[in-house]
Amino acid sequence: MKAIVFTKYGPPDVLHLKEVEKPAPKDSQVLVKIHAASVNAADWHLLRVDPFVVRLYFGLLKPKNTILGADISGLVEAVGRNVKHFQPGDEVFGDIFRSGFGGFAEYVCACEDALVLKPANISFEEAAAVPVAAITALQGLRDKGHIQPGQKVLINGASGGVGTFAVQIAKSFGAEVTAVCSTRNLDMARSIGADRVIDYTKEDFTKNEQRYDLILAANGYHSISDYKRALSPKGIYVMAGGSGAQMFQAIFLGPWMSMAGGKKMGSLTAKSNQKDLIFIKELLEAGKVKPVIDRRYPLSEVAQALRYLEEGHARGKVVITA
Ligand SMILES: NC(=O)c1ccc[n+]([C@@H]2O[C@H](COP(=O)([O-])OP(=O)(O)OC[C@H]3O[C@@H](n4cnc5c(N)ncnc54)[C@H](OP(=O)(O)O)[C@@H]3O)[C@@H](O)[C@H]2O)c1
């Protein structure tokens, strides 16, 4: 089969299209013929071993797993003998991070519990856009942010992969949503349900009088003290991604800043699981969430897709087509 392979860490130039052996499923695995995948920040963090600590988990000197790609959708081609819930011909999607990546290829073997049946009302490309970004948004809003109906919720970075899901998921919880994005994305943010939009090129939401019950920062973009100021007295700040300094602030200063009571400042490490993916599947089926796809690249152009994502201005998700 064809796959995008890397045998040493580095920039996207180290990725190459290669013929490799088609995998065979172990007893508890499902073999999926991949129809689409999507790129995530995790792919380029792993590729560039940025931060350095990535080496401790994925190979000190060279990568243990040589094919990246966590988000996939496709057709089940074969199942191991212990697989209970899938059969050949099923349309599935999922996050195969815990199965060792492998989504930038024609086939992959994944653990049964990484996959869920694809909703019939969305395409394979849309399904591949969902898992990592939507689960991050869901866990940030629901599990860390304790989102409640009627709350004022602000999503910073609302036009990216995580942000476009966060806006829609927050709306599905009955929140009043403010989306922060740049001028060119204001209409898109409104179209996916944002009640208010703030153009970050014209207005700094941390400096006006408005206060929010919950802020999800898809990327930091501001200091933790700016976010604290923008929260209501019992408000919660959740940082999903950001620069090294912003992550340090959220992870190490956040708990200290939260000790006084009142405002809670923290970060999120999303953990993919089948239950949450089923929750999101139901939102997709109900039409409450619709993936926003920015660009599509063929498998041979995964490097270009990652370079584009790394620029930090994707509008929704970047998808790899079979
Ligand atoms: N914590 C976790 O477990 C977890 C899981 C998954 C992902 N993440 C992290 O989540 C972060 C977000 O990922 P993503 O896929 O949504 O892509 P992304 O590349 O971070 O977001 C792109 C979007 O950010 C917007 N943006 C750029 N500068 C901005 C600013 N100053 N203010 C507001 N928006 C701005 C861009 O809009 P314009 O083009 O209009 O500027 C673009 O639409 C990444 O850092 C990733 O590492 C964390």
Short mmCIF file of C-alpha atoms and ligand atoms in Angstrom, two decimals:
data_model
loop_
_atom_site.label_atom_id
_atom_site.label_comp_id
_atom_site.label_asym_id
_atom_site.label_seq_id
_atom_site.Cartn_x
_atom_site.Cartn_y
_atom_site.Cartn_z
CA MET A 1 0.00 0.00 0.00
CA LYS A 2 1.01 3.65 -0.32
CA ALA A 3 1.87 5.58 2.85
CA ILE A 4 3.53 8.82 3.87
CA VAL A 5 6.55 7.68 5.85
CA PHE A 6 9.16 9.44 7.99
CA THR A 7 12.23 7.72 9.40
CA LYS A 8 13.81 10.77 11.04
CA TYR A 9 12.45 13.78 12.88
CA GLY A 10 12.41 17.15 11.15
CA PRO A 11 10.34 19.56 9.06
CA PRO A 12 7.63 18.26 6.68
CA ASP A 13 10.35 17.74 4.00
CA VAL A 14 11.31 14.48 5.77
CA LEU A 15 7.95 12.95 4.78
CA HIS A 16 7.98 10.69 1.71
CA LEU A 17 5.38 8.73 -0.23
CA LYS A 18 6.42 5.05 -0.15
CA GLU A 19 5.16 1.54 -0.92
CA VAL A 20 4.97 -0.33 2.39
CA GLU A 21 3.47 -3.64 3.47
CA LYS A 22 -0.29 -3.58 3.96
CA PRO A 23 -0.99 -4.28 7.67
CA ALA A 24 -2.96 -7.31 8.86
CA PRO A 25 -5.29 -6.98 11.86
CA LYS A 26 -4.38 -8.62 15.18
CA ASP A 27 -7.13 -10.44 17.10
CA SER A 28 -8.60 -7.26 18.60
CA GLN A 29 -7.95 -4.97 15.65
CA VAL A 30 -9.94 -3.66 12.71
CA LEU A 31 -8.35 -3.18 9.26
CA VAL A 32 -9.68 0.03 7.73
CA LYS A 33 -9.36 1.08 4.09
CA ILE A 34 -8.85 4.78 4.62
CA HIS A 35 -11.07 7.14 2.62
CA ALA A 36 -9.94 10.36 4.32
CA ALA A 37 -7.74 11.62 7.15
CA SER A 38 -7.15 15.04 8.66
CA VAL A 39 -4.07 16.80 9.96
CA ASN A 40 -3.68 18.00 13.55
CA ALA A 41 -1.10 20.00 15.47
CA ALA A 42 -0.12 16.69 17.12
CA ASP A 43 1.19 15.47 13.74
CA TRP A 44 3.67 18.29 13.33
CA HIS A 45 4.59 18.32 17.04
CA LEU A 46 5.55 14.66 16.68
CA LEU A 47 7.28 15.19 13.33
CA ARG A 48 9.42 18.03 14.71
CA VAL A 49 9.71 16.53 18.22
CA ASP A 50 8.49 19.84 19.53
CA PRO A 51 8.51 19.98 22.53
CA PHE A 52 11.61 17.85 23.12
CA VAL A 53 9.79 15.62 25.65
CA VAL A 54 7.96 14.04 22.67
CA ARG A 55 11.14 11.98 22.10
CA LEU A 56 10.64 10.17 25.41
CA TYR A 57 7.34 8.74 24.21
CA PHE A 58 7.79 8.35 20.46
CA GLY A 59 11.47 7.39 20.12
CA LEU A 60 14.57 9.05 21.51
CA LEU A 61 16.67 9.18 18.32
CA LYS A 62 14.18 8.27 15.60
CA PRO A 63 10.41 7.75 15.44
CA LYS A 64 9.05 4.38 16.59
CA ASN A 65 5.91 4.86 14.50
CA THR A 66 6.85 5.93 10.99
CA ILE A 67 3.40 6.87 9.68
CA LEU A 68 1.62 9.89 11.19
CA GLY A 69 -2.10 10.66 11.10
CA ALA A 70 -4.60 10.21 13.96
CA ASP A 71 -7.95 11.25 12.46
CA ILE A 72 -9.34 8.79 9.93
CA SER A 73 -12.50 7.63 8.23
CA GLY A 74 -12.99 4.68 5.93
CA LEU A 75 -14.41 1.24 5.27
CA VAL A 76 -13.78 -1.79 7.46
CA GLU A 77 -12.05 -4.36 5.26
CA ALA A 78 -11.33 -7.12 7.80
CA VAL A 79 -11.62 -7.72 11.54
CA GLY A 80 -9.62 -9.75 14.07
CA ARG A 81 -11.36 -12.71 15.68
CA ASN A 82 -12.04 -10.90 19.00
CA VAL A 83 -13.65 -7.86 17.38
CA LYS A 84 -17.31 -7.71 18.40
CA HIS A 85 -18.81 -4.51 17.10
CA PHE A 86 -17.61 -4.11 13.52
CA GLN A 87 -17.74 -6.14 10.36
CA PRO A 88 -16.37 -5.79 6.83
CA GLY A 89 -18.19 -3.08 4.92
CA ASP A 90 -18.92 -0.86 7.95
CA GLU A 91 -18.24 2.86 7.45
CA VAL A 92 -16.21 4.10 10.42
CA PHE A 93 -14.29 7.09 11.74
CA GLY A 94 -12.07 7.66 14.75
CA ASP A 95 -8.89 8.86 16.41
CA ILE A 96 -6.20 6.17 16.09
CA PHE A 97 -3.57 7.99 18.19
CA ARG A 98 -3.58 5.22 20.82
CA SER A 99 -3.29 2.56 18.09
CA GLY A 100 0.05 4.15 17.08
CA PHE A 101 -1.11 6.65 14.43
CA GLY A 102 -0.88 5.46 10.79
CA GLY A 103 -3.65 7.51 9.16
CA PHE A 104 -1.58 8.93 6.30
CA ALA A 105 -1.77 5.67 4.36
CA GLU A 106 -4.18 3.61 2.28
CA TYR A 107 -4.89 1.14 5.11
CA VAL A 108 -4.46 1.06 8.87
CA CYS A 109 -5.13 -1.38 11.71
CA ALA A 110 -6.85 0.22 14.69
CA CYS A 111 -8.17 -0.93 18.06
CA GLU A 112 -11.89 -1.54 17.99
CA ASP A 113 -12.55 1.05 20.69
CA ALA A 114 -10.91 3.83 18.67
CA LEU A 115 -13.64 3.64 16.06
CA VAL A 116 -17.32 4.52 15.77
CA LEU A 117 -19.79 4.02 12.90
CA LYS A 118 -19.78 7.04 10.58
CA PRO A 119 -23.01 9.08 10.60
CA ALA A 120 -24.85 8.51 7.31
CA ASN A 121 -25.50 12.24 6.84
CA ILE A 122 -21.84 13.28 6.54
CA SER A 123 -19.15 12.41 4.00
CA PHE A 124 -15.94 10.50 4.72
CA GLU A 125 -14.01 13.77 4.43
CA GLU A 126 -16.25 15.47 6.98
CA ALA A 127 -16.01 12.47 9.31
CA ALA A 128 -12.20 12.49 9.16
CA ALA A 129 -12.24 16.15 10.20
CA VAL A 130 -14.03 15.38 13.46
CA PRO A 131 -12.34 13.22 16.12
CA VAL A 132 -9.35 15.09 17.63
CA ALA A 133 -10.68 18.63 17.22
CA ALA A 134 -14.26 17.90 18.27
CA ILE A 135 -13.25 15.80 21.29
CA THR A 136 -10.84 18.57 22.38
CA ALA A 137 -13.63 21.12 22.11
CA LEU A 138 -16.13 18.87 23.93
CA GLN A 139 -13.81 17.99 26.81
CA GLY A 140 -12.65 21.61 27.15
CA LEU A 141 -16.20 22.96 27.36
CA ARG A 142 -17.99 20.15 29.21
CA ASP A 143 -15.40 18.41 31.41
CA LYS A 144 -13.02 21.27 32.23
CA GLY A 145 -15.35 24.19 31.62
CA HIS A 146 -18.55 22.71 33.17
CA ILE A 147 -20.58 24.55 30.54
CA GLN A 148 -24.19 25.37 31.45
CA PRO A 149 -27.17 26.58 29.38
CA GLY A 150 -27.43 30.36 29.24
CA GLN A 151 -23.79 30.98 30.16
CA LYS A 152 -21.74 33.55 28.32
CA VAL A 153 -19.01 31.52 26.61
CA LEU A 154 -16.12 32.96 24.61
CA ILE A 155 -14.11 30.89 22.14
CA ASN A 156 -10.75 32.39 21.20
CA GLY A 157 -9.37 30.99 17.95
CA ALA A 158 -12.96 30.25 16.94
CA SER A 159 -12.17 29.84 13.23
CA GLY A 160 -9.65 26.98 13.51
CA GLY A 161 -10.16 23.22 13.76
CA VAL A 162 -10.87 23.14 17.50
CA GLY A 163 -12.63 26.51 17.49
CA THR A 164 -15.22 25.74 14.80
CA PHE A 165 -16.30 22.65 16.74
CA ALA A 166 -16.21 24.55 20.04
CA VAL A 167 -18.60 27.24 18.78
CA GLN A 168 -21.12 24.62 17.61
CA ILE A 169 -20.79 22.36 20.66
CA ALA A 170 -21.16 25.32 23.03
CA LYS A 171 -24.34 26.31 21.17
CA SER A 172 -25.64 22.74 21.48
CA PHE A 173 -25.28 23.10 25.28
CA GLY A 174 -27.45 26.22 25.14
CA ALA A 175 -24.70 28.77 25.78
CA GLU A 176 -24.55 32.32 24.43
CA VAL A 177 -21.41 32.15 22.31
CA THR A 178 -18.92 34.86 21.41
CA ALA A 179 -16.44 33.87 18.71
CA VAL A 180 -13.08 35.64 18.42
CA CYS A 181 -11.54 35.51 14.95
CA SER A 182 -10.13 37.79 12.26
CA THR A 183 -12.13 39.90 9.79
CA ARG A 184 -12.14 37.31 6.99
CA ASN A 185 -13.70 34.68 9.29
CA LEU A 186 -16.48 36.73 10.94
CA ASP A 187 -19.22 35.57 8.55
CA MET A 188 -18.16 31.94 8.85
CA ALA A 189 -18.27 32.19 12.67
CA ARG A 190 -21.80 33.60 12.50
CA SER A 191 -22.82 30.90 10.02
CA ILE A 192 -21.88 28.13 12.47
CA GLY A 193 -23.96 29.71 15.23
CA ALA A 194 -21.91 32.34 17.07
CA ASP A 195 -24.24 34.88 18.72
CA ARG A 196 -21.53 37.55 18.80
CA VAL A 197 -18.27 37.88 16.92
CA ILE A 198 -15.19 39.88 17.87
CA ASP A 199 -12.58 40.73 15.25
CA TYR A 200 -9.26 40.32 17.05
CA THR A 201 -7.55 42.60 14.51
CA LYS A 202 -9.78 45.49 15.66
CA GLU A 203 -10.72 44.77 19.28
CA ASP A 204 -9.03 43.14 22.25
CA PHE A 205 -11.79 41.33 24.19
CA THR A 206 -9.63 41.22 27.32
CA LYS A 207 -9.66 45.02 27.52
CA ASN A 208 -13.38 45.79 27.31
CA GLU A 209 -16.02 45.59 30.05
CA GLN A 210 -17.69 42.33 28.97
CA ARG A 211 -17.11 39.35 31.28
CA TYR A 212 -17.53 35.65 30.42
CA ASP A 213 -18.54 32.58 32.47
CA LEU A 214 -16.32 30.33 30.39
CA ILE A 215 -13.44 31.02 28.01
CA LEU A 216 -11.98 28.27 25.83
CA ALA A 217 -8.71 29.30 24.21
CA ALA A 218 -8.13 27.04 21.21
CA ASN A 219 -4.71 28.69 21.27
CA GLY A 220 -3.51 31.01 24.03
CA TYR A 221 -2.97 34.25 22.08
CA HIS A 222 -3.07 36.24 25.39
CA SER A 223 -1.44 36.04 28.81
CA ILE A 224 -3.23 34.18 31.59
CA SER A 225 -3.79 37.45 33.49
CA ASP A 226 -5.59 38.91 30.45
CA TYR A 227 -7.91 35.90 30.46
CA LYS A 228 -8.49 36.18 34.20
CA ARG A 229 -9.57 39.79 33.81
CA ALA A 230 -12.13 38.79 31.15
CA LEU A 231 -13.82 36.20 33.38
CA SER A 232 -16.91 36.74 35.53
CA PRO A 233 -16.32 36.26 39.30
CA LYS A 234 -16.88 32.47 39.16
CA GLY A 235 -15.70 32.10 35.57
CA ILE A 236 -13.54 29.30 34.17
CA TYR A 237 -10.65 29.58 31.70
CA VAL A 238 -9.53 26.50 29.76
CA MET A 239 -6.46 26.62 27.52
CA ALA A 240 -6.31 23.93 24.82
CA GLY A 241 -3.18 25.06 22.98
CA GLY A 242 -0.69 27.88 22.82
CA SER A 243 2.93 28.96 22.93
CA GLY A 244 5.35 27.43 25.42
CA ALA A 245 4.96 30.45 27.70
CA GLN A 246 1.16 30.34 27.56
CA MET A 247 1.15 26.61 28.30
CA PHE A 248 3.53 27.11 31.23
CA GLN A 249 1.23 29.79 32.63
CA ALA A 250 -1.90 27.66 32.31
CA ILE A 251 -0.34 24.45 33.65
CA PHE A 252 1.79 25.84 36.49
CA LEU A 253 0.39 29.27 37.38
CA GLY A 254 -3.26 28.35 36.69
CA PRO A 255 -3.66 26.16 39.79
CA TRP A 256 -2.06 28.86 42.00
CA MET A 257 -4.23 31.59 40.53
CA SER A 258 -7.31 29.41 41.16
CA MET A 259 -6.52 28.81 44.84
CA ALA A 260 -8.08 32.04 46.04
CA GLY A 261 -11.48 30.68 44.99
CA GLY A 262 -13.70 32.33 42.44
CA LYS A 263 -12.13 32.21 39.00
CA LYS A 264 -10.63 28.92 37.82
CA MET A 265 -7.68 28.96 35.43
CA GLY A 266 -6.48 25.74 33.81
CA SER A 267 -5.46 23.74 30.80
CA LEU A 268 -6.74 20.71 28.95
CA THR A 269 -5.19 17.45 27.82
CA ALA A 270 -7.87 15.87 25.69
CA LYS A 271 -8.21 12.09 25.84
CA SER A 272 -9.97 10.42 22.96
CA ASN A 273 -12.52 7.81 23.90
CA GLN A 274 -15.35 6.00 22.17
CA LYS A 275 -18.04 7.36 24.51
CA ASP A 276 -17.24 10.98 23.65
CA LEU A 277 -16.96 10.18 19.95
CA ILE A 278 -20.45 8.64 20.10
CA PHE A 279 -21.67 11.81 21.85
CA ILE A 280 -20.28 13.87 18.97
CA LYS A 281 -21.65 11.42 16.40
CA GLU A 282 -25.12 12.09 17.80
CA LEU A 283 -24.60 15.85 17.49
CA LEU A 284 -23.53 15.31 13.86
CA GLU A 285 -26.58 13.13 13.17
CA ALA A 286 -28.87 15.73 14.74
CA GLY A 287 -27.32 18.40 12.51
CA LYS A 288 -26.19 20.37 15.58
CA VAL A 289 -22.54 20.13 14.50
CA LYS A 290 -21.22 20.31 10.94
CA PRO A 291 -17.49 20.01 10.24
CA VAL A 292 -15.93 23.05 8.56
CA ILE A 293 -13.34 22.00 5.99
CA ASP A 294 -10.84 24.54 4.76
CA ARG A 295 -8.59 22.68 2.30
CA ARG A 296 -8.24 19.19 0.89
CA TYR A 297 -4.90 17.65 -0.11
CA PRO A 298 -4.24 14.25 -1.73
CA LEU A 299 -2.24 11.67 0.27
CA SER A 300 0.92 12.52 -1.69
CA GLU A 301 0.72 16.13 -0.36
CA VAL A 302 0.57 15.53 3.39
CA ALA A 303 3.73 17.64 3.80
CA GLN A 304 2.03 20.63 2.13
CA ALA A 305 -1.05 20.12 4.32
CA LEU A 306 1.09 20.15 7.48
CA ARG A 307 2.99 23.25 6.35
CA TYR A 308 -0.32 25.01 5.80
CA LEU A 309 -1.63 23.98 9.23
CA GLU A 310 1.57 25.13 10.90
CA GLU A 311 1.08 28.64 9.53
CA GLY A 312 -1.74 28.91 12.09
CA HIS A 313 -4.48 30.30 9.84
CA ALA A 314 -6.50 27.28 8.76
CA ARG A 315 -10.22 28.01 8.56
CA GLY A 316 -11.65 24.85 10.11
CA LYS A 317 -9.99 21.53 9.28
CA VAL A 318 -7.44 20.46 6.67
CA VAL A 319 -8.30 17.09 5.16
CA ILE A 320 -6.28 14.42 3.33
CA THR A 321 -8.20 12.61 0.62
CA ALA A 322 -7.61 9.01 -0.49
N1 LIG B 1 -5.04 20.23 24.74
C1 LIG B 1 -5.25 19.25 23.90
O1 LIG B 1 -5.45 18.10 24.28
C2 LIG B 1 -5.25 19.56 22.42
C3 LIG B 1 -5.81 18.67 21.51
C4 LIG B 1 -5.83 19.04 20.17
C5 LIG B 1 -5.30 20.27 19.77
N2 LIG B 1 -4.75 21.07 20.70
C6 LIG B 1 -4.19 22.38 20.36
O2 LIG B 1 -5.25 23.23 20.01
C7 LIG B 1 -4.73 24.30 19.27
C8 LIG B 1 -5.73 24.68 18.20
O3 LIG B 1 -5.69 23.81 17.11
P1 LIG B 1 -6.52 24.10 15.79
O4 LIG B 1 -6.58 22.82 15.05
O5 LIG B 1 -7.79 24.78 16.13
O6 LIG B 1 -5.66 25.05 14.83
P2 LIG B 1 -4.91 26.41 14.90
O7 LIG B 1 -3.91 26.37 13.83
O8 LIG B 1 -4.41 26.68 16.21
O9 LIG B 1 -6.00 27.52 14.63
C9 LIG B 1 -6.07 28.22 13.46
C10 LIG B 1 -7.01 29.39 13.67
O10 LIG B 1 -6.51 30.27 14.68
C11 LIG B 1 -6.90 31.59 14.33
N3 LIG B 1 -6.04 32.60 14.95
C12 LIG B 1 -4.74 32.87 14.62
N4 LIG B 1 -4.30 33.89 15.41
C13 LIG B 1 -5.32 34.24 16.22
C14 LIG B 1 -5.47 35.20 17.27
N5 LIG B 1 -4.48 36.02 17.62
N6 LIG B 1 -6.66 35.27 17.92
C15 LIG B 1 -7.67 34.45 17.58
N7 LIG B 1 -7.59 33.51 16.59
C16 LIG B 1 -6.43 33.41 15.92
C17 LIG B 1 -6.79 31.59 12.83
O11 LIG B 1 -7.66 32.57 12.29
P3 LIG B 1 -7.13 33.73 11.30
O12 LIG B 1 -6.59 33.05 10.10
O13 LIG B 1 -8.34 34.50 11.04
O14 LIG B 1 -6.05 34.47 12.05
C18 LIG B 1 -7.20 30.18 12.42
O15 LIG B 1 -8.54 30.10 12.01
C19 LIG B 1 -3.34 23.86 18.78
O16 LIG B 1 -2.37 24.58 19.50
C20 LIG B 1 -3.26 22.40 19.18
O17 LIG B 1 -1.94 22.04 19.56
C21 LIG B 1 -4.73 20.75 22.01
#
